[in-house]
PDB file of C-alpha atoms in Angstrom:
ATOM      1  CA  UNK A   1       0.000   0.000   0.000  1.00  0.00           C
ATOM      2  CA  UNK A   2       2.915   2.855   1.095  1.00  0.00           C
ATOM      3  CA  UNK A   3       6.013   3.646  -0.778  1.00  0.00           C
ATOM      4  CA  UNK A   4       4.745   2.452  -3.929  1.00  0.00           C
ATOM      5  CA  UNK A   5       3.505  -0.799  -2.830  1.00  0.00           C
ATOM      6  CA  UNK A   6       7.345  -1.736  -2.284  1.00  0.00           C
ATOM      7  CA  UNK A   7       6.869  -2.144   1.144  1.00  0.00           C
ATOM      8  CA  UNK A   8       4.535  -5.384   0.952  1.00  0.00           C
ATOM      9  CA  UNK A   9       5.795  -6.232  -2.907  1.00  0.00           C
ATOM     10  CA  UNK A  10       4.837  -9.851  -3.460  1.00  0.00           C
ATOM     11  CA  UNK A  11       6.337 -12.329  -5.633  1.00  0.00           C
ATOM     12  CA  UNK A  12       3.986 -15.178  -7.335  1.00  0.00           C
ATOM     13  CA  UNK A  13       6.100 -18.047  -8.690  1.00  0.00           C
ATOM     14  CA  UNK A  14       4.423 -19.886 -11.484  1.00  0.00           C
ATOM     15  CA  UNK A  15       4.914 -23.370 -12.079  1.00  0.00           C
ATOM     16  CA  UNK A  16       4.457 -25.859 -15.350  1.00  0.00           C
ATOM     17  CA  UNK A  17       4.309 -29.266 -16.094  1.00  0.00           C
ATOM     18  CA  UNK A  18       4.000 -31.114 -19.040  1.00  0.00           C
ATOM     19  CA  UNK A  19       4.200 -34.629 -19.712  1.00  0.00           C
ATOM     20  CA  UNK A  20       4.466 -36.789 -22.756  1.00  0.00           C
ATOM     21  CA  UNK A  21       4.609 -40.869 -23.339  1.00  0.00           C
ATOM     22  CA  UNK A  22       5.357 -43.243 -26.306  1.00  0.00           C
ATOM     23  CA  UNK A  23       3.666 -46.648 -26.612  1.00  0.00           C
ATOM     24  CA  UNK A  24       6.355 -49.096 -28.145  1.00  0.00           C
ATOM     25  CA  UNK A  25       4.364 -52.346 -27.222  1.00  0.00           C
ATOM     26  CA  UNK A  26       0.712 -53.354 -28.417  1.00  0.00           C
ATOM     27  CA  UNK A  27      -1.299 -52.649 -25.625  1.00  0.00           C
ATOM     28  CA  UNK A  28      -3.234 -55.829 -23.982  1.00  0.00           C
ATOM     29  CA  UNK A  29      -6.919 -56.373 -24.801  1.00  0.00           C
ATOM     30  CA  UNK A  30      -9.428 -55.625 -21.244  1.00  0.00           C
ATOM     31  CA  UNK A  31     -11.266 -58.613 -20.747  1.00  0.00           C
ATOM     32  CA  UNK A  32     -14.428 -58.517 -21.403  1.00  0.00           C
ATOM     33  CA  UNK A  33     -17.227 -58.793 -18.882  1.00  0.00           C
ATOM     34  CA  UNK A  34     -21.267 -59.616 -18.994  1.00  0.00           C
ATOM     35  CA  UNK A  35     -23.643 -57.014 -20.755  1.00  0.00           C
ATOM     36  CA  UNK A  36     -25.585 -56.640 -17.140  1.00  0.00           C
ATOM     37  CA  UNK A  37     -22.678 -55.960 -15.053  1.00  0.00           C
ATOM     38  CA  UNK A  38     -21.126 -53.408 -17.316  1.00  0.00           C
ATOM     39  CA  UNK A  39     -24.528 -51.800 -17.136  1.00  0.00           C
ATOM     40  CA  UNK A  40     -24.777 -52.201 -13.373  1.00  0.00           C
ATOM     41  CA  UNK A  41     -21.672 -50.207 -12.840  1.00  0.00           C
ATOM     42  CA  UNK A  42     -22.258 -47.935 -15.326  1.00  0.00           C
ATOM     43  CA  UNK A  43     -25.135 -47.014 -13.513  1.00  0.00           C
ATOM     44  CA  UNK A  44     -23.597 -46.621 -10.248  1.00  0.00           C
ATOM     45  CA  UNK A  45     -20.789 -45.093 -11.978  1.00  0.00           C
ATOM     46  CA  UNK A  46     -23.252 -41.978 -12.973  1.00  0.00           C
ATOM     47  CA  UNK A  47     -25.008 -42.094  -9.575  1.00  0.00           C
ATOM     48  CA  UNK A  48     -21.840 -41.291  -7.943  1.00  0.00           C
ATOM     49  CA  UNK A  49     -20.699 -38.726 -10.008  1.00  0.00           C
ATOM     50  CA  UNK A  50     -24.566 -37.025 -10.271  1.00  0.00           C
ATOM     51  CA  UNK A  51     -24.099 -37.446  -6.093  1.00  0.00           C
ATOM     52  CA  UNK A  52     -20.927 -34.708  -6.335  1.00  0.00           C
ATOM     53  CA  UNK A  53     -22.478 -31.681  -6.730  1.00  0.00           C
ATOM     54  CA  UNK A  54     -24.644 -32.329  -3.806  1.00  0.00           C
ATOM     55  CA  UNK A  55     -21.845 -33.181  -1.281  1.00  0.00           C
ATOM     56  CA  UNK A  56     -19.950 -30.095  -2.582  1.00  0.00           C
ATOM     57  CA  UNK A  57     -22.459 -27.454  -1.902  1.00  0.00           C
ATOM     58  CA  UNK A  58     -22.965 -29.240   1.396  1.00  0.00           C
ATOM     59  CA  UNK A  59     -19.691 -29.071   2.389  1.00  0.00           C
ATOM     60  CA  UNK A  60     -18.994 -25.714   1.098  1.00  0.00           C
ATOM     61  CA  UNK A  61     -22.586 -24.527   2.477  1.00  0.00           C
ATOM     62  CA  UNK A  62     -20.962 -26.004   6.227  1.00  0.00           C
ATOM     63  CA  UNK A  63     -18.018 -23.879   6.113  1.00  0.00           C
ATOM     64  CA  UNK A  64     -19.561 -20.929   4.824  1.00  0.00           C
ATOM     65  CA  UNK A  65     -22.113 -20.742   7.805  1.00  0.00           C
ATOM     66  CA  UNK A  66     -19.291 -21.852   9.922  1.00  0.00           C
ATOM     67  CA  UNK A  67     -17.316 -18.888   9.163  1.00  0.00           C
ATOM     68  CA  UNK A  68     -20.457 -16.728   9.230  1.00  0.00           C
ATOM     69  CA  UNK A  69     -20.840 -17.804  12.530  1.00  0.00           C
ATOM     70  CA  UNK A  70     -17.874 -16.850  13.904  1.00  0.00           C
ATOM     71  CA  UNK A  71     -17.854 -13.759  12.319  1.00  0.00           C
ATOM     72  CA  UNK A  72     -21.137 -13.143  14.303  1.00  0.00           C
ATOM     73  CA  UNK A  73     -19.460 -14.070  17.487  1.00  0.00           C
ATOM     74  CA  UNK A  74     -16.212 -11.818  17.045  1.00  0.00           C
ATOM     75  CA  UNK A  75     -18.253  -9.017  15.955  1.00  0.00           C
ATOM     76  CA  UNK A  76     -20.628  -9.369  19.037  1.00  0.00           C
ATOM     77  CA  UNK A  77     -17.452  -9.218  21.323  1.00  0.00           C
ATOM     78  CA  UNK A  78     -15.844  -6.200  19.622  1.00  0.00           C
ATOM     79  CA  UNK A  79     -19.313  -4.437  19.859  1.00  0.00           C
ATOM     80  CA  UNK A  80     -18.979  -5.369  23.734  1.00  0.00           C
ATOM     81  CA  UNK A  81     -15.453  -4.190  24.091  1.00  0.00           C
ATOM     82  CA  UNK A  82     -15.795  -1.131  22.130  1.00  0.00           C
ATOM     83  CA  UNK A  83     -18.370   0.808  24.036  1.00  0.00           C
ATOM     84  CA  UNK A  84     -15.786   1.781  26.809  1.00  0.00           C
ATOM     85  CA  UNK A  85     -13.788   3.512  24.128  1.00  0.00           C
ATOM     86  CA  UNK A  86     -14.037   7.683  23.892  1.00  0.00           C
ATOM     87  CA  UNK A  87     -13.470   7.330  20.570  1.00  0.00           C
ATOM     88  CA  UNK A  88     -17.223   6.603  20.212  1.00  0.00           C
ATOM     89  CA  UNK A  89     -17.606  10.808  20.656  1.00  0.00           C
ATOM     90  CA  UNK A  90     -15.656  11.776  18.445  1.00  0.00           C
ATOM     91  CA  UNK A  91     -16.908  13.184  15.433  1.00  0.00           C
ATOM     92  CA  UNK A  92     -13.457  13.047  13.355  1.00  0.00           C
ATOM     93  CA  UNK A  93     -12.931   9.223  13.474  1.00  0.00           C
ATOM     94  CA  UNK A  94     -15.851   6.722  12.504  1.00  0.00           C
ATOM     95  CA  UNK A  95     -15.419   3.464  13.439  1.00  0.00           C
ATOM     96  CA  UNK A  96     -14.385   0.431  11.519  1.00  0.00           C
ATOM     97  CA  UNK A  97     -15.176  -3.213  12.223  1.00  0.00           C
ATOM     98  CA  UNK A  98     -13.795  -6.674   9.772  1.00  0.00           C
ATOM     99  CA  UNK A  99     -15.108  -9.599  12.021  1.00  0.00           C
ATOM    100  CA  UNK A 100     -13.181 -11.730   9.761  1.00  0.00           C
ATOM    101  CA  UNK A 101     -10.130 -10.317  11.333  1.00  0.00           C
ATOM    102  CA  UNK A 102     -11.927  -9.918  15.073  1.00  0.00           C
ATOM    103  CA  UNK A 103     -10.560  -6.601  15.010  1.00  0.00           C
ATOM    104  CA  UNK A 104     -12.268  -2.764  15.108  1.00  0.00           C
ATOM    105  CA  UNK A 105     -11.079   0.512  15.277  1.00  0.00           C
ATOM    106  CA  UNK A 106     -11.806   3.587  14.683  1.00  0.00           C
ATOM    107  CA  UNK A 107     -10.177   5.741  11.580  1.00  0.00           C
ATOM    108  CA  UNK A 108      -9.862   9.015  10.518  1.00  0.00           C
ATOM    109  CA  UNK A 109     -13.140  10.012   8.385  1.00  0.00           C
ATOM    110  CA  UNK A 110     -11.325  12.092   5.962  1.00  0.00           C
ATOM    111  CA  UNK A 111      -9.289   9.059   5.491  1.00  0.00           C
ATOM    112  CA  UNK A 112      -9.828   6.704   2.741  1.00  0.00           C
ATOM    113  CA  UNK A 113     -10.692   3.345   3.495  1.00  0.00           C
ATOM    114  CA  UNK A 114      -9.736   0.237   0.943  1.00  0.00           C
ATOM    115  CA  UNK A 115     -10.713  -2.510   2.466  1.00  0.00           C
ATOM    116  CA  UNK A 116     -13.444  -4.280   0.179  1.00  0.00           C
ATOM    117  CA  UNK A 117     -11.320  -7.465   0.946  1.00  0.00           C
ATOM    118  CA  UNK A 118     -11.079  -7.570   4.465  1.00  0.00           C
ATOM    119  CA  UNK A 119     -14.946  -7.031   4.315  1.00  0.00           C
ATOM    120  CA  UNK A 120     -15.498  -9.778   1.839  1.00  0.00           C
ATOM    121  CA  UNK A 121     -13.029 -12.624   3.143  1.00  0.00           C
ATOM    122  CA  UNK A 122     -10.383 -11.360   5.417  1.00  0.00           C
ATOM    123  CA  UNK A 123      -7.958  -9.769   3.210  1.00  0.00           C
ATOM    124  CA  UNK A 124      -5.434  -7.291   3.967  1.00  0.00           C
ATOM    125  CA  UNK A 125      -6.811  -3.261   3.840  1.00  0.00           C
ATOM    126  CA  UNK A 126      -5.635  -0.028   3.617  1.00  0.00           C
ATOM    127  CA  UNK A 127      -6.334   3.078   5.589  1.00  0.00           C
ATOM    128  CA  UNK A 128      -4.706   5.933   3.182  1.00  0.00           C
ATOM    129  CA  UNK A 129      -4.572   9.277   4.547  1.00  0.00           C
ATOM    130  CA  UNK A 130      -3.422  10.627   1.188  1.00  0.00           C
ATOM    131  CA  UNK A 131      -2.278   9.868  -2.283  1.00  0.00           C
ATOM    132  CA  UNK A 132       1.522  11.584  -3.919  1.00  0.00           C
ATOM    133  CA  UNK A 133       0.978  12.821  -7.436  1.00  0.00           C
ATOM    134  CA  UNK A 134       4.276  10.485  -7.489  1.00  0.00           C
ATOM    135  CA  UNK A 135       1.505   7.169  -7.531  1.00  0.00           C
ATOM    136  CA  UNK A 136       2.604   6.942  -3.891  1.00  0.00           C
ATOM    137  CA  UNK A 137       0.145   6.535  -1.228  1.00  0.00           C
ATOM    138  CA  UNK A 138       0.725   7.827   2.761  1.00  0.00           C
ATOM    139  CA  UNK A 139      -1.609   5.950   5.574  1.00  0.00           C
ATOM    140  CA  UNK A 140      -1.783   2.533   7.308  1.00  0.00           C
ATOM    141  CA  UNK A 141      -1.799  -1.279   6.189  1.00  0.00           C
ATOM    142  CA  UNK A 142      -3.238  -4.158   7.944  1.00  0.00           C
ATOM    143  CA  UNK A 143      -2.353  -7.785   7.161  1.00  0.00           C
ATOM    144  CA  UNK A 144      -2.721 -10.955   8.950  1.00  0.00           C
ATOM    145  CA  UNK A 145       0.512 -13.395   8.534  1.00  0.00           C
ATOM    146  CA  UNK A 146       1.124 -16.828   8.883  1.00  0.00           C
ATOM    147  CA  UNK A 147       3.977 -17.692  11.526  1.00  0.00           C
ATOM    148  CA  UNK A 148       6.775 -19.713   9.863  1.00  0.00           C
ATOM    149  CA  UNK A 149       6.753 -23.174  12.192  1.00  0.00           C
ATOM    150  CA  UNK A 150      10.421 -22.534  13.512  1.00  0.00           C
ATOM    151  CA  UNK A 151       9.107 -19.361  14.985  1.00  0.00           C
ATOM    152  CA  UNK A 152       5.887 -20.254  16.671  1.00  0.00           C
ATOM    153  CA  UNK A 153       8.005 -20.913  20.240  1.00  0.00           C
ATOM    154  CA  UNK A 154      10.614 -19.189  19.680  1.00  0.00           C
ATOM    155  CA  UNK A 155       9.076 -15.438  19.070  1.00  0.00           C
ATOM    156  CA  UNK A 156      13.101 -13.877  19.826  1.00  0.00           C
ATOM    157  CA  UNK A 157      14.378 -15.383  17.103  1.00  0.00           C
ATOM    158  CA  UNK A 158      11.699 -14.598  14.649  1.00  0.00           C
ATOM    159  CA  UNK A 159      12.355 -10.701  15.961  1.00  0.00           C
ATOM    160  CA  UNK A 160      15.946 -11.369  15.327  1.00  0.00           C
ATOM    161  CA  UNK A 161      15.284 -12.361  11.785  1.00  0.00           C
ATOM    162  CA  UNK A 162      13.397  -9.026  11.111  1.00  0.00           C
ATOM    163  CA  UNK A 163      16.044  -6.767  12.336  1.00  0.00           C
ATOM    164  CA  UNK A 164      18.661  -8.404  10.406  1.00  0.00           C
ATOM    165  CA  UNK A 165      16.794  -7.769   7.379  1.00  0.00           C
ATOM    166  CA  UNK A 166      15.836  -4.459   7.917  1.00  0.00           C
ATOM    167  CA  UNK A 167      19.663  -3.271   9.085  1.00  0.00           C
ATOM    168  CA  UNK A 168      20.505  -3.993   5.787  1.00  0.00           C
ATOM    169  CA  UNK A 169      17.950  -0.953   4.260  1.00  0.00           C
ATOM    170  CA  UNK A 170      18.973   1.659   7.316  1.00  0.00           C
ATOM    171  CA  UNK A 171      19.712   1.967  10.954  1.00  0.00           C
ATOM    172  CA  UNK A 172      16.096   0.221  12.997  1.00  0.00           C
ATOM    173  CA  UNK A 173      14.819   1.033  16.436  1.00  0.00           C
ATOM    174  CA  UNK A 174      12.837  -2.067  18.485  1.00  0.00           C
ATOM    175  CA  UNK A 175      10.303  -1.635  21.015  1.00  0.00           C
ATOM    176  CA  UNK A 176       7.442  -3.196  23.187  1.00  0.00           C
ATOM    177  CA  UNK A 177       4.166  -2.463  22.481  1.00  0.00           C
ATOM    178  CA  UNK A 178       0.839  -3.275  23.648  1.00  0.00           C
ATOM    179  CA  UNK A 179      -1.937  -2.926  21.288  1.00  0.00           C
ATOM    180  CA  UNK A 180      -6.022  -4.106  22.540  1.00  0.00           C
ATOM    181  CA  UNK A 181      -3.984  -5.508  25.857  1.00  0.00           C
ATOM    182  CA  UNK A 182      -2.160  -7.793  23.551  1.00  0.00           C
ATOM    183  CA  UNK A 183       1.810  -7.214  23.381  1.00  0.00           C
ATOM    184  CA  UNK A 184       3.653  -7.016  20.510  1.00  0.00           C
ATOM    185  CA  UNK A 185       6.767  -5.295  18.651  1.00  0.00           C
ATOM    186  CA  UNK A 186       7.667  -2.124  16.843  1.00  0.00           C
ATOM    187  CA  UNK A 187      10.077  -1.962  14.055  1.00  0.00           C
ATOM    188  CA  UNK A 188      11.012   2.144  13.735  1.00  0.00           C
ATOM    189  CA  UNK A 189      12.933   2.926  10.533  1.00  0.00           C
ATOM    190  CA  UNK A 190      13.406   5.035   7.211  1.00  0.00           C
ATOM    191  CA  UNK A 191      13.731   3.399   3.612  1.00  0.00           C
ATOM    192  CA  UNK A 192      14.573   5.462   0.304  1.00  0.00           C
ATOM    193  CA  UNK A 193      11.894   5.778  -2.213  1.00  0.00           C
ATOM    194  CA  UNK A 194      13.400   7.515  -4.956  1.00  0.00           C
ATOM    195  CA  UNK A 195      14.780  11.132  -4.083  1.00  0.00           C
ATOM    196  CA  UNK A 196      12.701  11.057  -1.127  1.00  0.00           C
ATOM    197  CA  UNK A 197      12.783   8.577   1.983  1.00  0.00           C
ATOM    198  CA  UNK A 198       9.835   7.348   4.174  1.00  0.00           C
ATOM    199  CA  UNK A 199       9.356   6.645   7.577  1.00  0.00           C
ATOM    200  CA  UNK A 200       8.179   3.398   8.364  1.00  0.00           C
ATOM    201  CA  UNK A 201       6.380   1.999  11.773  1.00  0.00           C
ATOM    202  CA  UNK A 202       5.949  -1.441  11.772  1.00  0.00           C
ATOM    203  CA  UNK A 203       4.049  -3.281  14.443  1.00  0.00           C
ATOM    204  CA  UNK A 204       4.079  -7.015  14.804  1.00  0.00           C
ATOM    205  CA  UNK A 205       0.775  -8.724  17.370  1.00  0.00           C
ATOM    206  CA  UNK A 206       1.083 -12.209  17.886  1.00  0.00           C
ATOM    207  CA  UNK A 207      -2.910 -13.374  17.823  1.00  0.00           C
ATOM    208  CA  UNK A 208      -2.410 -17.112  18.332  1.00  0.00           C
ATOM    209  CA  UNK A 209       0.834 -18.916  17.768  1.00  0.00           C
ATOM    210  CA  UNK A 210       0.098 -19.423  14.102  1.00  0.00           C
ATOM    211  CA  UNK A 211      -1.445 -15.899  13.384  1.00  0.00           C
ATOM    212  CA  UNK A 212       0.544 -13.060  13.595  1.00  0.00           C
ATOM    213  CA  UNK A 213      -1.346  -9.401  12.782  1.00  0.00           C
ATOM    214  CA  UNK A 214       0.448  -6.891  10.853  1.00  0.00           C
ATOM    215  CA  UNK A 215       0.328  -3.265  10.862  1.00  0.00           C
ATOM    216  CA  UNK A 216       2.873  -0.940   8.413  1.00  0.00           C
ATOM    217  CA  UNK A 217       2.296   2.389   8.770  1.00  0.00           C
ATOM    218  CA  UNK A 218       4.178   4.730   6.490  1.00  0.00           C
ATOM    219  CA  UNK A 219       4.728   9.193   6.294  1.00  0.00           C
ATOM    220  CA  UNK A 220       7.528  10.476   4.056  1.00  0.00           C
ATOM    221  CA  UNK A 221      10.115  11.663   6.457  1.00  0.00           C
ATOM    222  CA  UNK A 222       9.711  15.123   4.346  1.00  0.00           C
ATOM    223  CA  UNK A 223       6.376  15.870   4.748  1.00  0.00           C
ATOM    224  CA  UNK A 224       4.856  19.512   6.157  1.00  0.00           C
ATOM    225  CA  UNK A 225       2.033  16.992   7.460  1.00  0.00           C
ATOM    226  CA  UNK A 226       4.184  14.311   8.958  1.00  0.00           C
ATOM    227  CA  UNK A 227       3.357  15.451  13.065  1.00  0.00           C
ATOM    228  CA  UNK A 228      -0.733  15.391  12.061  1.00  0.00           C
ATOM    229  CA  UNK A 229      -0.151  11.963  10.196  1.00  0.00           C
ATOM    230  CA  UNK A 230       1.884  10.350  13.154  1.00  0.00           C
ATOM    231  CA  UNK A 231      -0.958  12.040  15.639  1.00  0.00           C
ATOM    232  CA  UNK A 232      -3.800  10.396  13.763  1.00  0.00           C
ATOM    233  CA  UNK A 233      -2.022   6.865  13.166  1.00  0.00           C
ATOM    234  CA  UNK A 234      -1.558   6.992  17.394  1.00  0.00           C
ATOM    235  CA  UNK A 235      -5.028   7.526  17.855  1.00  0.00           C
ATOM    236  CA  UNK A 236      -6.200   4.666  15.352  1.00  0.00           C
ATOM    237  CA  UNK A 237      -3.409   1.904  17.155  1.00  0.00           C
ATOM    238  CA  UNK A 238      -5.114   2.961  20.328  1.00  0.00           C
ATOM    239  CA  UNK A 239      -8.467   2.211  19.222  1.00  0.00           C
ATOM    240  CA  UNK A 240      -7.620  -1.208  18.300  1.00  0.00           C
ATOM    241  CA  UNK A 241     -10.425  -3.428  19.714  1.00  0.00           C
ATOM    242  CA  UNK A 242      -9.114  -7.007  19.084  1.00  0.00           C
ATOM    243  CA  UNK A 243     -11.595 -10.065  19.812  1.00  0.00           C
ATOM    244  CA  UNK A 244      -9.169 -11.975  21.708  1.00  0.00           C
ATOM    245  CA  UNK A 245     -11.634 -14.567  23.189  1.00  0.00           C
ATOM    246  CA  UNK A 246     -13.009 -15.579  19.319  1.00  0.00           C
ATOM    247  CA  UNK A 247      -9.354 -15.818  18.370  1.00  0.00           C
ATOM    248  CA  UNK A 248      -8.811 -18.560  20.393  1.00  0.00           C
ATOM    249  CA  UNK A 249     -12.154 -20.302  20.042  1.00  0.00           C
ATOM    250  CA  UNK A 250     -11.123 -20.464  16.194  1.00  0.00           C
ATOM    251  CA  UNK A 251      -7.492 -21.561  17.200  1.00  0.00           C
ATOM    252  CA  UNK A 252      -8.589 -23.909  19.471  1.00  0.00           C
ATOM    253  CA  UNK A 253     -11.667 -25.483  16.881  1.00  0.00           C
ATOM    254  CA  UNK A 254      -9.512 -25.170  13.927  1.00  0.00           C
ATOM    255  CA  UNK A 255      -5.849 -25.213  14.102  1.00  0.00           C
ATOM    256  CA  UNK A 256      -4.488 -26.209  17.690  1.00  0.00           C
ATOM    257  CA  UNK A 257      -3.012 -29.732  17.867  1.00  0.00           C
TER     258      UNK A 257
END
């Protein structure tokens, strides 16, 4: 979403195979078996297959209201946990809610909010406080990111990993934070974009041990509107509302071993 999409480039590796064989032998005649029990088969044969469809859309029908469900549940909570917030009064921020991510907050309303995916399925979204005439966009990304195995117990070295990267683009400042209770880690550093550089704030919260939630927030460092920018983003990580007790329902019913 920031610096050009550079930030959260992905690659997509395509993959093709083809497959080719020569017959250098006769091939052996099937033997042959009685008109009725070709038939019989046959029709079982088509009964199974006509039987498909149905035990698809069952199946798919299952997990759909499954998910629905749960969406229901985490957006019940978040409704619950929100009304404490004083963010409720103000008229400059209107809140925000993606039950698929048990998350809410609430966002700046002259902001501009992409997040038809996160609405849809549980995609990533984008809260973009302005667009550069250089394509470039300025605001806030959310993602949710799959913890690589060899990191799910061993959260240090997973934080270790990240800083090495990053010390290779420019010089990176780690912190605690706590965002919705839950604690998690800052990543504070600048990365050239051209003639100009950007400030990036990058905020790691570990949901469940599989399920880490992202947050890249990005200002170039030259901006006459940096302070407001930094102000607002501040205001939006504190009104994080994070459905912590449906996160681990879902961990527990789906993923935990």
């Amino acid at each position: 979403m920031v610096a050009r999409k550079t930030v959260k480039a992905q690659k997509k590796d395509r993959l093709v195979e083809a497959a080719a064989e020569a017959e250098s032998k006769p091939r052996e005649q099937p033997t042959s078996q009685p008109a009725s029990k070709s038939r019989g088969k046959s029709t079982v044969l088509i009964a199974a297959i006509g039987a498909l469809p149905a035990c698809l859309t069952a199946v798919l029908g299952y997990l759909q209201g499954s998910k629905s469900t749960d969406a229901a549940k985490a957006e019940a909570e978040l409704s619950a946990k929100n009304i404490t917030l004083q963010f409720s009064e103000n008229p400059n921020f209107k809140r925000l809610s993606y039950p698929n991510y048990g998350l809410s907050l609430f966002a700046p309303v002259s902001w501009t909010m992409e997040d038809s995916p996160a609405r849809l399925a549980g995609g990533e979204f984008n809260l973009v406080q302005r667009y550069e005439d250089t394509k470039g966009a300025v605001g806030m990304n959310f993602r949710l990111r799959p913890v690589q195995p060899n990191y799910i117990n061993d959260p240090a070295s997973q934080v270790k990993n990240q800083l090495d990267v990053l010390e290779k683009i420019s010089a990176v400042q780690v912190g605690d934070v706590s965002i919705s209770g839950m604690t998690g880690k800052l990543f504070d550093y600048e990365t050239p974009t051209g003639a100009r550089k950007m400030r990036i704030k990058l905020y790691w919260v570990r949901l469940v041990p599989d399920v880490q939630l992202q947050i890249i927030c990005a200002e170039y460092t030259d901006s006459k509107g940096a302070t407001e920018f930094w102000r607002d983003v501040d205001q939006v990580l504190s009104s994080i509302v994070i459905a912590q007790d449906s996160w681990q329902v879902r961990y527990k019913n789906g993923f935990a071993k």
